[in-house]
Structure formats: structure tokens, C-alpha cells
Coordinates of C-alpha atoms in Angstrom, one line a residue:
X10 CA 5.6 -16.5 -6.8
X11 CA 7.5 -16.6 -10.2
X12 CA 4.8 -16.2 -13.5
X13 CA 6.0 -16.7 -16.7
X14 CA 3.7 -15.2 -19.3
X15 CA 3.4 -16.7 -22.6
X16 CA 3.0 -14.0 -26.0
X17 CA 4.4 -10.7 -27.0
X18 CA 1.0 -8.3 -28.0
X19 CA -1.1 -5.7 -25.9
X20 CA -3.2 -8.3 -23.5
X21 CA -0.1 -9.8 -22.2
X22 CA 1.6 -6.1 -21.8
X23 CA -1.3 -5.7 -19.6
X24 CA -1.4 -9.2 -18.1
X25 CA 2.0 -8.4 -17.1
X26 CA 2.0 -5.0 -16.0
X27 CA -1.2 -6.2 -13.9
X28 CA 1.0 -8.4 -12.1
X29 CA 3.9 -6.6 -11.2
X30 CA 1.1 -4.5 -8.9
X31 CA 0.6 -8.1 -7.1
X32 CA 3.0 -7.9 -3.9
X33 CA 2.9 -11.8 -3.7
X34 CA 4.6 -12.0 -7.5
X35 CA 8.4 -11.6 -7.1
X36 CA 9.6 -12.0 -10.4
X37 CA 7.6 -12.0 -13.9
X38 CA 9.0 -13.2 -17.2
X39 CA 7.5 -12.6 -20.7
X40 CA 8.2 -14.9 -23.3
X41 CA 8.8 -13.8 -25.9
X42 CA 7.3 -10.4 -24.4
X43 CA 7.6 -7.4 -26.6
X44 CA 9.5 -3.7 -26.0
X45 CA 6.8 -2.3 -23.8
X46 CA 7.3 -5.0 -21.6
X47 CA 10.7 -4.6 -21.7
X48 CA 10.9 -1.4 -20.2
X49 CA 8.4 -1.8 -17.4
X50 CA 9.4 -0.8 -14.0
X51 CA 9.0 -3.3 -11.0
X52 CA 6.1 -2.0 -8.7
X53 CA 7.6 -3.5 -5.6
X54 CA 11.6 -4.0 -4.2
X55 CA 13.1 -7.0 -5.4
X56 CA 10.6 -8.2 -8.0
X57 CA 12.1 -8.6 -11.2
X58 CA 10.2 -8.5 -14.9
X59 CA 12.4 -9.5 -17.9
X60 CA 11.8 -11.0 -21.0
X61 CA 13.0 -14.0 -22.6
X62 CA 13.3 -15.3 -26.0
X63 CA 10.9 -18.3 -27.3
X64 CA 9.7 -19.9 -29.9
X65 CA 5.6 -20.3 -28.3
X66 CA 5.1 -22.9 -31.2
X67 CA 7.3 -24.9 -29.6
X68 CA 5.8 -26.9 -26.8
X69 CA 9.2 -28.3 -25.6
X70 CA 10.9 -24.8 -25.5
X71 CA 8.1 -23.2 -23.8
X72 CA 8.2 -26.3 -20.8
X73 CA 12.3 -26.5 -20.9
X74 CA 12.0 -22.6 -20.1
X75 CA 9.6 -23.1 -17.5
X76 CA 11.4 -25.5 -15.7
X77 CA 14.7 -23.6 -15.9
X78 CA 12.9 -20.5 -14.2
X79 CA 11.4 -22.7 -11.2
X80 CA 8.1 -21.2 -12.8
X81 CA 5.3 -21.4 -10.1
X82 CA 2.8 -20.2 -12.7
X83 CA 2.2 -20.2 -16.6
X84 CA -0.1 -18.2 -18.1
X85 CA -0.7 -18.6 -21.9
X86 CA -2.0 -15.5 -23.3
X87 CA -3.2 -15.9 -27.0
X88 CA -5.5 -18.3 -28.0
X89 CA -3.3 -20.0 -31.1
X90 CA -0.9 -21.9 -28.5
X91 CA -3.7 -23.4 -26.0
X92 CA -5.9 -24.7 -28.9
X93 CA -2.6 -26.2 -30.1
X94 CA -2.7 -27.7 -26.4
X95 CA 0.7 -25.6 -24.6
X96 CA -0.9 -26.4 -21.3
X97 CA -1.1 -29.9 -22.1
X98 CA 2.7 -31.0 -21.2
X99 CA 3.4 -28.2 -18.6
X100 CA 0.2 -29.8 -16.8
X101 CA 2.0 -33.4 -16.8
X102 CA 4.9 -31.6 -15.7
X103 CA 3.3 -30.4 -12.5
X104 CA 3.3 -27.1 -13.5
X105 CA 0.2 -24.8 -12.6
X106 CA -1.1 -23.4 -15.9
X107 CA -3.7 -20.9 -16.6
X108 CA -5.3 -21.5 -19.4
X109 CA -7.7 -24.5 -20.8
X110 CA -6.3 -28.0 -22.4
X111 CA -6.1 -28.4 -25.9
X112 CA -9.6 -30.5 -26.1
X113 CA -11.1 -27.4 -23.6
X114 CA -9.7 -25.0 -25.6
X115 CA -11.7 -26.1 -28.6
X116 CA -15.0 -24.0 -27.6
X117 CA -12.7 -21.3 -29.7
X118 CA -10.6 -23.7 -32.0
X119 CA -14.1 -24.7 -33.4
X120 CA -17.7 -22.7 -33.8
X121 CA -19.2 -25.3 -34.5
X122 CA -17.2 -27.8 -31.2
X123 CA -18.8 -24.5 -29.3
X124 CA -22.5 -24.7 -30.5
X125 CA -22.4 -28.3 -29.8
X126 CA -21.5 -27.6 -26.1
X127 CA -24.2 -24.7 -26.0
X128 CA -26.6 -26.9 -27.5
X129 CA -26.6 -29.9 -24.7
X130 CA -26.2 -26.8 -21.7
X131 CA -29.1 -25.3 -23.0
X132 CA -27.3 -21.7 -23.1
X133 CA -29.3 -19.3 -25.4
X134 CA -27.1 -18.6 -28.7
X135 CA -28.8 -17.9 -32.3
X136 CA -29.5 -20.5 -34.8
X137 CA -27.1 -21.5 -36.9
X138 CA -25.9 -23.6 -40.3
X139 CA -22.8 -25.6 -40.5
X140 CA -21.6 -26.0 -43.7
X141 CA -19.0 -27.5 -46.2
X142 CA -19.4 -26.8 -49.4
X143 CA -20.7 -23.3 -51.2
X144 CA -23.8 -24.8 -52.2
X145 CA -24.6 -25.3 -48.7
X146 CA -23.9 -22.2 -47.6
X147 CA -25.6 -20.1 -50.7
X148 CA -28.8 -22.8 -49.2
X149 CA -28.1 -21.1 -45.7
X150 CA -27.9 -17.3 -46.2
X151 CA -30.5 -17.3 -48.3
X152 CA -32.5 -19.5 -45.7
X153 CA -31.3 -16.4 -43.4
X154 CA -31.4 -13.8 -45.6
X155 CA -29.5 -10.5 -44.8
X156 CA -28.0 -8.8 -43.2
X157 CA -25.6 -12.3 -43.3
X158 CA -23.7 -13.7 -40.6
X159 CA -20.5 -15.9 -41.5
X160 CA -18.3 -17.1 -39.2
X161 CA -15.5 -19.4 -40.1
X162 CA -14.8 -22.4 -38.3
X163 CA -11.1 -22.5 -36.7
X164 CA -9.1 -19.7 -35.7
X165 CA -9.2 -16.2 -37.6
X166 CA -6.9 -13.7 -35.3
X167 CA -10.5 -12.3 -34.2
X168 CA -11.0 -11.5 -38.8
X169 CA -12.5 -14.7 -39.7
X170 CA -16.6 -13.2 -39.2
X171 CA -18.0 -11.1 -41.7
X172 CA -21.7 -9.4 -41.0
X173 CA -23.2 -7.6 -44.4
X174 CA -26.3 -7.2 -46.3
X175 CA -23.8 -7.9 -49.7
X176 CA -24.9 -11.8 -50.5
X177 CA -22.0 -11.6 -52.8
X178 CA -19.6 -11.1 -50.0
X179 CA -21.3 -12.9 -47.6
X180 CA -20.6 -16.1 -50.2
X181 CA -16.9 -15.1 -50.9
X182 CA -16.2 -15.4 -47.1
X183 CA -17.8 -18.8 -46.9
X184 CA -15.8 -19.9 -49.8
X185 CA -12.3 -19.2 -48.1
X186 CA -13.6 -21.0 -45.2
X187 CA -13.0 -25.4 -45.1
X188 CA -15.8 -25.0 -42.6
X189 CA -18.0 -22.3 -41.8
X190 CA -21.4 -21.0 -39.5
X191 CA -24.3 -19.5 -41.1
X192 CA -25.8 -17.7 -38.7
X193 CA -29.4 -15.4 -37.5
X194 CA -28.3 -12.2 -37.2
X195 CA -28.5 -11.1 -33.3
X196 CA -30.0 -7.5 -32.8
X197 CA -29.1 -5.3 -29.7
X198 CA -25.6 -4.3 -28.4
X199 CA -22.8 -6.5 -27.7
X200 CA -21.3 -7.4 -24.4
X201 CA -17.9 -9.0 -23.8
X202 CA -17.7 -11.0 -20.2
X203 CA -14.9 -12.6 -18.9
X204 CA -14.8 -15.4 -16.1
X205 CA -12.1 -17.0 -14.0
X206 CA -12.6 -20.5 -13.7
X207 CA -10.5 -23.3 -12.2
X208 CA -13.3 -26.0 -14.0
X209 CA -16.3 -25.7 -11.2
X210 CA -16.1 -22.4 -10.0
X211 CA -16.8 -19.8 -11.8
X212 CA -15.8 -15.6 -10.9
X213 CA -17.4 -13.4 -13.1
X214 CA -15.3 -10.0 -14.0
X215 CA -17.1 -7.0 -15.0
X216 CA -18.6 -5.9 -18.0
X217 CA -16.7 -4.8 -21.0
X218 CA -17.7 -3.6 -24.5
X219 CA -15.6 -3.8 -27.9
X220 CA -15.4 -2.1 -31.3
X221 CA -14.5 -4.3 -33.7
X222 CA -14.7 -2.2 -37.3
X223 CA -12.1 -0.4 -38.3
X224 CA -14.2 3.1 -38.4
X225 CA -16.0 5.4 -36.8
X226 CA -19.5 4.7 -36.1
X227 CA -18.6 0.8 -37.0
X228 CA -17.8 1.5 -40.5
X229 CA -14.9 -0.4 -42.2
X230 CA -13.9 -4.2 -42.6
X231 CA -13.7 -6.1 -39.3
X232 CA -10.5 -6.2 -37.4
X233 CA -9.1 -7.6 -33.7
X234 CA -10.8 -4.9 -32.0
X235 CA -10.5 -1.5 -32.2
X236 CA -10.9 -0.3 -28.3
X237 CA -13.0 -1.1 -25.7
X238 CA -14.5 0.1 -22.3
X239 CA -15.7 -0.5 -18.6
X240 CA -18.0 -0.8 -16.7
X241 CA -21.1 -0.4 -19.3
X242 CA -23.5 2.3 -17.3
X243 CA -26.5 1.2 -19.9
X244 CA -26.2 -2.4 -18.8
X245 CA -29.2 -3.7 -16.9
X246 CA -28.4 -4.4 -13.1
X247 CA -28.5 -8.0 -12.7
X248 CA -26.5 -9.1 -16.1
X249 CA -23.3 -10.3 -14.9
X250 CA -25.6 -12.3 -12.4
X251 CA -27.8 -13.4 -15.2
X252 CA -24.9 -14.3 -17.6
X253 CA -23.1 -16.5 -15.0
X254 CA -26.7 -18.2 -14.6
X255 CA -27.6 -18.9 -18.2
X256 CA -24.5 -19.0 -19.9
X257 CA -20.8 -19.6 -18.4
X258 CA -21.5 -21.8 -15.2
X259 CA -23.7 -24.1 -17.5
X260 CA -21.2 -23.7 -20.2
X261 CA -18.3 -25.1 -17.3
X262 CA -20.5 -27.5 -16.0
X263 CA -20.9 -29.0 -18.9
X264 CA -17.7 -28.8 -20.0
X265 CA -16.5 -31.1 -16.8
X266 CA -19.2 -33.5 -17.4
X267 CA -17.7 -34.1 -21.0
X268 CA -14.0 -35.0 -19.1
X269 CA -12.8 -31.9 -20.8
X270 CA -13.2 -29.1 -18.0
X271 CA -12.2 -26.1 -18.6
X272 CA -9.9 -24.0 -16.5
X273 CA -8.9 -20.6 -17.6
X274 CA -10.1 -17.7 -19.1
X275 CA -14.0 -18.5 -20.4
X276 CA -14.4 -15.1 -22.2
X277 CA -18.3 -14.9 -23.6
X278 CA -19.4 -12.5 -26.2
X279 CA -23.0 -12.1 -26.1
X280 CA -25.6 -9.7 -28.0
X281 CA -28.8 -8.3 -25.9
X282 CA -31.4 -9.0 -28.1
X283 CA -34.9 -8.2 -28.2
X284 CA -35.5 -11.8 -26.8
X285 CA -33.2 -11.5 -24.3
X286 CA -29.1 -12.5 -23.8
X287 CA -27.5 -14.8 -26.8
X288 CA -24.2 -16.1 -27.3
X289 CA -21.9 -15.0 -30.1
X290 CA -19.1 -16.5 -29.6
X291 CA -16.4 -18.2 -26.8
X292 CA -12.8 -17.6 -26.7
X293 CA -10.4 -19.4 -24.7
X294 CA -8.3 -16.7 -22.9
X295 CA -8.1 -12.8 -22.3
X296 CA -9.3 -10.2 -25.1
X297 CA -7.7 -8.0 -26.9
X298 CA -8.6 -4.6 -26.2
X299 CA -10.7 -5.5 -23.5
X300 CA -8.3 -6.8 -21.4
X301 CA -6.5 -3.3 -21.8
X302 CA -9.7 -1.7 -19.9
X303 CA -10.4 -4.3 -17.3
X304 CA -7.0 -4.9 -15.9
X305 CA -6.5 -1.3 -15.0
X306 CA -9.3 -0.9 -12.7
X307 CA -9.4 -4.6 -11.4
X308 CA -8.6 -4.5 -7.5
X309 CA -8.2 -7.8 -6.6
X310 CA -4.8 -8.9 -6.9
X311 CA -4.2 -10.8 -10.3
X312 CA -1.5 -13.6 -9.7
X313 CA -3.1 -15.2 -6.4
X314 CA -6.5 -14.6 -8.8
X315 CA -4.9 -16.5 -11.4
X316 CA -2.9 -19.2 -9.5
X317 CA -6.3 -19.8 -7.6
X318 CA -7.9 -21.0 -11.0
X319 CA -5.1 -22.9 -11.7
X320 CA -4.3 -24.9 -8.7
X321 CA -8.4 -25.8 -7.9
X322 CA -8.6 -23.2 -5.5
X323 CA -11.0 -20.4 -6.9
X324 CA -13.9 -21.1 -4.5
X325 CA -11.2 -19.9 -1.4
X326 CA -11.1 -16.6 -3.4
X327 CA -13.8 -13.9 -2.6
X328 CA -15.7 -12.1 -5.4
X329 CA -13.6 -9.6 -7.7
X330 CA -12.9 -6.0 -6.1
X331 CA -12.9 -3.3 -8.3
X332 CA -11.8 0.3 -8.7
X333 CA -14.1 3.1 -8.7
X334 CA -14.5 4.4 -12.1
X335 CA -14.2 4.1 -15.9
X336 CA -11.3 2.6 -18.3
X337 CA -11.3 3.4 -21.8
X338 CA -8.3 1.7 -24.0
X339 CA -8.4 3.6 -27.5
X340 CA -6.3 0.7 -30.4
X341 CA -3.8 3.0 -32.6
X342 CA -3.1 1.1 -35.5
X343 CA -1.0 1.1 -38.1
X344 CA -0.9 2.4 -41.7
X345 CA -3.3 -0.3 -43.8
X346 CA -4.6 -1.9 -41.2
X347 CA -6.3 -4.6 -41.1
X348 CA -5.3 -5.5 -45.0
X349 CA -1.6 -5.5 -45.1
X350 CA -0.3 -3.4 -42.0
X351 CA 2.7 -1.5 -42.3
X352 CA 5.6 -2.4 -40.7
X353 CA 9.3 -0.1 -39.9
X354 CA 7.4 3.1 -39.0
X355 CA 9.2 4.8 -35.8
X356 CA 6.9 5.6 -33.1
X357 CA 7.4 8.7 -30.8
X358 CA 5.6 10.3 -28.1
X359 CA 4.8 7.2 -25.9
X360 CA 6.9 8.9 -22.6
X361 CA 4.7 11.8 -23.1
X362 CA 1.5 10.3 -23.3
X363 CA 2.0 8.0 -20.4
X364 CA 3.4 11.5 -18.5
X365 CA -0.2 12.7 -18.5
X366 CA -1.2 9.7 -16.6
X367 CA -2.5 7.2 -19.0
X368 CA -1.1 3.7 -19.5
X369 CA 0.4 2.3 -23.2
X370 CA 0.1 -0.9 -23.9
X371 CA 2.4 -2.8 -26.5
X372 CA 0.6 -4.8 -29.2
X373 CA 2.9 -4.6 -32.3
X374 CA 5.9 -3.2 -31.8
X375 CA 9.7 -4.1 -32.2
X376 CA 13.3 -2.2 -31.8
X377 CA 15.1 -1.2 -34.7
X378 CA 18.6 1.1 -34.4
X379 CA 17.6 2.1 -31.1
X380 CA 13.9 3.3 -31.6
X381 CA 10.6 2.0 -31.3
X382 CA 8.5 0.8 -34.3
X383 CA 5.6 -0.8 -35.7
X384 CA 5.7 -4.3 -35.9
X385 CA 2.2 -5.2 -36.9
X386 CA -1.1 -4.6 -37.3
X387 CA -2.8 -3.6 -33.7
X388 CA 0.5 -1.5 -32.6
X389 CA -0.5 -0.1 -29.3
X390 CA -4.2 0.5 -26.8
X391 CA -4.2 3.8 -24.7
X392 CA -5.8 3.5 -21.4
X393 CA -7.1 6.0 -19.8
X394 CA -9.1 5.8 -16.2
X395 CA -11.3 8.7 -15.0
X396 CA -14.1 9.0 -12.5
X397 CA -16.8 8.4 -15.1
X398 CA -16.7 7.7 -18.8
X399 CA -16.3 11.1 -19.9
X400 CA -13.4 11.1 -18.5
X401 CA -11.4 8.1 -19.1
X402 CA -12.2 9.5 -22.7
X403 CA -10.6 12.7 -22.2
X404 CA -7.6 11.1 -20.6
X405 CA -7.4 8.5 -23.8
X406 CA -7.5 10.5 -26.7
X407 CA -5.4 12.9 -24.7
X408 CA -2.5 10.2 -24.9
X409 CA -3.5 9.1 -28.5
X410 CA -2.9 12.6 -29.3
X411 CA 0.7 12.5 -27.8
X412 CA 1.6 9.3 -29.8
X413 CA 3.1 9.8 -33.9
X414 CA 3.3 7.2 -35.9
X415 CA 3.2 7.7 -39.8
X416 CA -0.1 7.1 -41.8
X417 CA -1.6 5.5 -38.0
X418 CA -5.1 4.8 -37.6
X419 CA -7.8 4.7 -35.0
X420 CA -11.2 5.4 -34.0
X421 CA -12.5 8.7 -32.2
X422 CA -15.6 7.2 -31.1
X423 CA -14.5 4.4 -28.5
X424 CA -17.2 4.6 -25.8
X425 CA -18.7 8.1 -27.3
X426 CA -22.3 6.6 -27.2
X427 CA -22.6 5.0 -24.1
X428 CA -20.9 8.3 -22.4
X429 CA -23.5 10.4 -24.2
X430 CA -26.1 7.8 -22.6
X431 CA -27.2 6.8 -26.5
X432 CA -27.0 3.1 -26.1
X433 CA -30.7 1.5 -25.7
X434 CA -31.5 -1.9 -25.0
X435 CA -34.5 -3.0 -27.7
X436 CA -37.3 -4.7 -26.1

């Protein structure tokens, strides 16, 4: 099978990497791909992994490429591209694509297209204003009150919530928005859940949690994600089986009975409140860090996984296999992050870190003169796998510590609470 992956950051460094382990995929290309990528090694004889140059907001280039590589597989990686509807033409083109049409793809284009679609499966989310002008959404969060939840409409690179208890700021965020959710404040922790889907069925993947302020103990503005980890040893037993329940087979199901149905990726971020599982949000595709933590210890091999989805063929595929263990993937960012990044900083220590046995993933990188260097906000997620969470930890921070890059930033807290066993849920 030949895959051609579409994006150059950290998830498809790892969708990537993931595939060169599967024996069935002989060649992978990255388009545009990015400099970790480039310099993967090919887990098995004759398979191949290059990069090519693209342009992914163009539709034409993207299919044209395609079709020159005899592409058996596409698989879209950000979210931007498959809300503008990529999969759309490679679909008419007989191409199997994994990710959701333009109109599926709008349960993340739109907040509000995604409450409508919660609304008639009856999935549990919180309550929520939609709102156009300020004076509506001043009537809102007050209606709330704080701490205030505003979430703008389209797109936002993963930046476009804000959560405070300053009504001030709450309204300044509302006023960049053209559209934008008031929402109830959910209590409890958060959960991020990914499923495979080919549009009916639906294969859960396991558990992950995210940190998405900039600062320790969730301090800071919000960014893309700061780390994550798997499995969660606080979660209750039965919640990936009570998730696919209540939320993403209803959420599918009702997504084919619209004509839209959605084949991809369904990633689900959910808070476990006091009364019970709720929807924050959907996203279209793979997340960014969690994807860093999941592929790493996911056993079942990932191109057959994903082509299975794509062709109609998930319910021939048996439940996900997983590795024994814990993956922690700690985000290194770069110097005035998330405001206005830094960019040209020369990164070293990488070969080391990865020496000591954890894996680097590429999220914002370039080459200049011959060395590596920041290229963005998010520059790199250090994974690190260990028998428990403890020690994934250990092994993490263990390859942050290897890695220099001037003025960098990241958290020293990824997982700390739910190793130390400090994460309750609030009944």
C-alpha cells in the first residue's frame, strides 16, 4: 500500500512514523512533510518515506500529486484542508481518503453546525448561546456568569476558546469573533477520545488527556496543547464503552442520517462533570499532542486501520490492540509562544534525546544552512513510553532535557497529577 499524508507538524510526524511500523505500507509520502520526517528511517526493506513539496491549499495540486504517486491512500492530517473539503475531489477521483467531506467536516468548521447535530442525537453537551453581536453576548455571560466560556465559531488553530472569571475579557474575545458560543462552564476533568470511523462503524481508541495552558498547573493563555498522556489510570472502567454509547456512535449515526456521514477521525473532547460525561467540543481529525501519546503505544497496525475506514471496511477490523504501558509526549515550544513565536532559533540535542530511547516529533521546524530550527510556535512533543506513568515521565523530561533551543518553553507538570494519583472525579 502507498499513503500519502497530507501536512507538515507533529500529528502527521507521528501519523507517519506510525505507519512506516505497518508491514503492509511500502512506501509513505509526506506532503509537504517537515525535517523530522525527512530523516526517518524505513522500519521494513524496501519501503520508502520521502517528502514532497505542496501547496495543501491547493485542491488540484494535492489530487495531481496523488495521482502521480498511484496513491492507494490519502490521509489529511489538519483540520484547515478537510473543512475546506480536500477529500471532496480525491473521493470523485476514486481515491480512498481518510478524513470527513467538507459538509462532515463542519462538526469542527462550526460550534454551533456541532451543537445542532448534538442537539437532534441527544448527546449530553452544556448549554450554550449563539451569538452575533456584543450586545448579545454581554446578555449571555452575564446570563452565565463566571467563570465564562467563549468559544468562537470557525476555526482557531485549537486558540479560539477563552475560559476566565475576567467579564472584561470574556467580552473582548467575543468581540473578535463574527460568531461566537456562550457557554456553562463544565466542571470535572477533561478527556480527549478519538474514534475510527468509516460512517457506521465506529472503533474507539483509548483514552487520552491534554494540557492546553501554556503553564504549569494550567496557568497562562490557552495554546494548541501543551502535552498529553495515555492511558488515564483515574478514568472509570466502563468510559470508553460509555462514550461510544452516548456520544460518538449517536453522533455518526446521525451524521449518515443527515446525507453527510462522516468517515475519519471523530475526535471528542468531553468534561466529567458532576452530572455525568458532556461534550466540549468535536474535531475532524487527529490531535495535536495527543496523537504524539497514542500512536506510540497503539498495536494494531495503522494503514490497514486507516484504509479500513476509508474503503467501508471497519466492521472486518477487530477492536484496537494496545501496548502495555504509559506514553507521555511533553510540547517544547518556542520563545513567545503562543503570542508571536519566535522563529530562526537552531535546535540541538534531538540525536541525543532520541539515543535515550524516547521518540521526537516535528511540529515546527525548518532547515536553514544545514541545521535544524524553529519554525513556529509548537516546535517539537517528546514521547516517552514506560511501564507506568511514572515512568514515561522520567523518560520524557529526560529527552526534554537533552533538547536546546534558545528562550524555549514547556511545562514540567504533563501527567504529574494523575501519576501522583491526584485527579478525582466530582460526584
Amino acid at each position: 500500500m502507498k499513503v500519502l499524508v497530507i501536512g507538515s507538524g507533529g500529528r502527521e510526524h507521528a501519523l507517519v512514523w506510525a505507519l512506516s511500523q505497518d508491514p503492509d505500507v511500502e512506501q509513505v509520502v509526506a506532503a509537504p512533510g517537515n525535517p523530522g520526517i525527512a530523516t526517518l528511517q524505513p522500519a521494513y526493506d524496501g519501503q520508502t518515506i520521502v517528502c514532497r513539496s505542496v501547496d495543501i491549499s491547493d485542491h488540484d495540486a494535492v489530487l495531481a500529486l496523488a495521482t502521480e504517486l498511484g496513491a492507494d491512500l490519502v490521509v489529511v492530517g489538519p483540520e484547515a484542508p478537510l473543512v475546506a473539503g480536500m477529500a471532496d475531489p480525491l473521493r470523485a477521483a476514486g481515491i480512498a481518503v481518510f478524513g470527513p467531506s467538507r459538509q462532515a467536516a463542519e462538526i469542527e468548521g462550526s460550534k454551533a453546525f456541532a451543537k445542532d447535530v448534538m442537539a437532534a442525537a441527544s448527546v449530553p453537551t452544556g448549554r450554550a448561546y449563539i451569538c452575533t453581536t456584543p450586545e448579545q453576548a454581554a446578555e449571555a455571560i452575564d446570563a452565565f456568569g463566571p467563570p465564562y466560556v467563549v468559544k468562537d465559531d470557525a476555526l482557531a488553530a485549537g486558540k479560539g476558546v477563552v475560559v476566565t472569571s475576567d467579564r472584561e475579557e470574556a467580552l473582548a474575545h467575543a468581540a473578535d469573533c463574527d460568531q461566537v458560543l456562550i457557554e456553562e462552564f463544565l466542571d470535572g476533568p477533561e478527556v480527549s477520545l478519538f474514534a475510527i470511523t468509516d460512517g457506521t462503524t465506529v472503533l474507539p481508541m483509548q483514552p487520552a488527556q491534554d494540557f492546553k495552558r501554556l503553564g504549569d498547573n494550567d496557568e497562562g493563555p490557552n495554546t494548541g496543547g501543551m502535552g498529553a498522556y495515555t492511558p488515564l489510570p483515574w478514568a472509570p472502567e466502563k468510559l470508553v464503552e460509555e462514550i461510544t454509547e452516548k456520544v460518538l456512535q449517536p453522533t455518526v449515526d446521525e451524521m449518515r442520517r443527515r446525507g453527510t456521514p462522516f468517515s475519519g477521525l471523530l475526535y471528542a473532547g468531553l468534561a466529567l462533570t458532576s452530572r455525568g460525561v458532556r461534550v466540549i467540543e468535536f474535531n475532524c481529525r487527529f490531535g495535536d499532542p495527543e496523537t504524539q501519546a497514542l500512536l506510540p503505544l497503539l498495536k494494531t497496525p495503522l494503514g490497514g486501520l486507516l484504509n479500513a475506514a476509508a474503503t467501508g471496511k471497519l466492521a472486518d477490523i477487530e477492536p484496537l490492540a494496545w501496548k502495555p504501558g504509559s506514553a507521555v509526549a511533553v510540547v517544547v515550544a518556542a520563545k513567545k509562544y503562543p503570542a508571536k513565536p519566535r522563529s530562526g532559533d537552531v535546535i540541538s540535542g534531538i540525536d541525543q534525546a532520541e539515543a535515550g530511547g524516547v521518540r521526537v516529533f516535528h511540529a515546527g521546524t525548518a532547515i536553514e544552512d544545514g541545521e535544524v530550527v524553529t519554525a513556529g510556535g509548537r516546535v517539537l512533543a517528546v514521547s516517552g513510553i514506560g511501564k507506568d506513568l511514572d515512568e514515561a515521565r522520567q523518560r520524557a523530561y529526560a529527552g526534554v532535557g537533552q533538547i536546546r533551543i534558545k528562550g524555549s518553553q514547556h511545562r514540567t507538570d504533563i501527567a504529574l497529577k494523575a501519576a501522583r494519583g491526584d485527579i478525582h472525579l466530582i460526584s
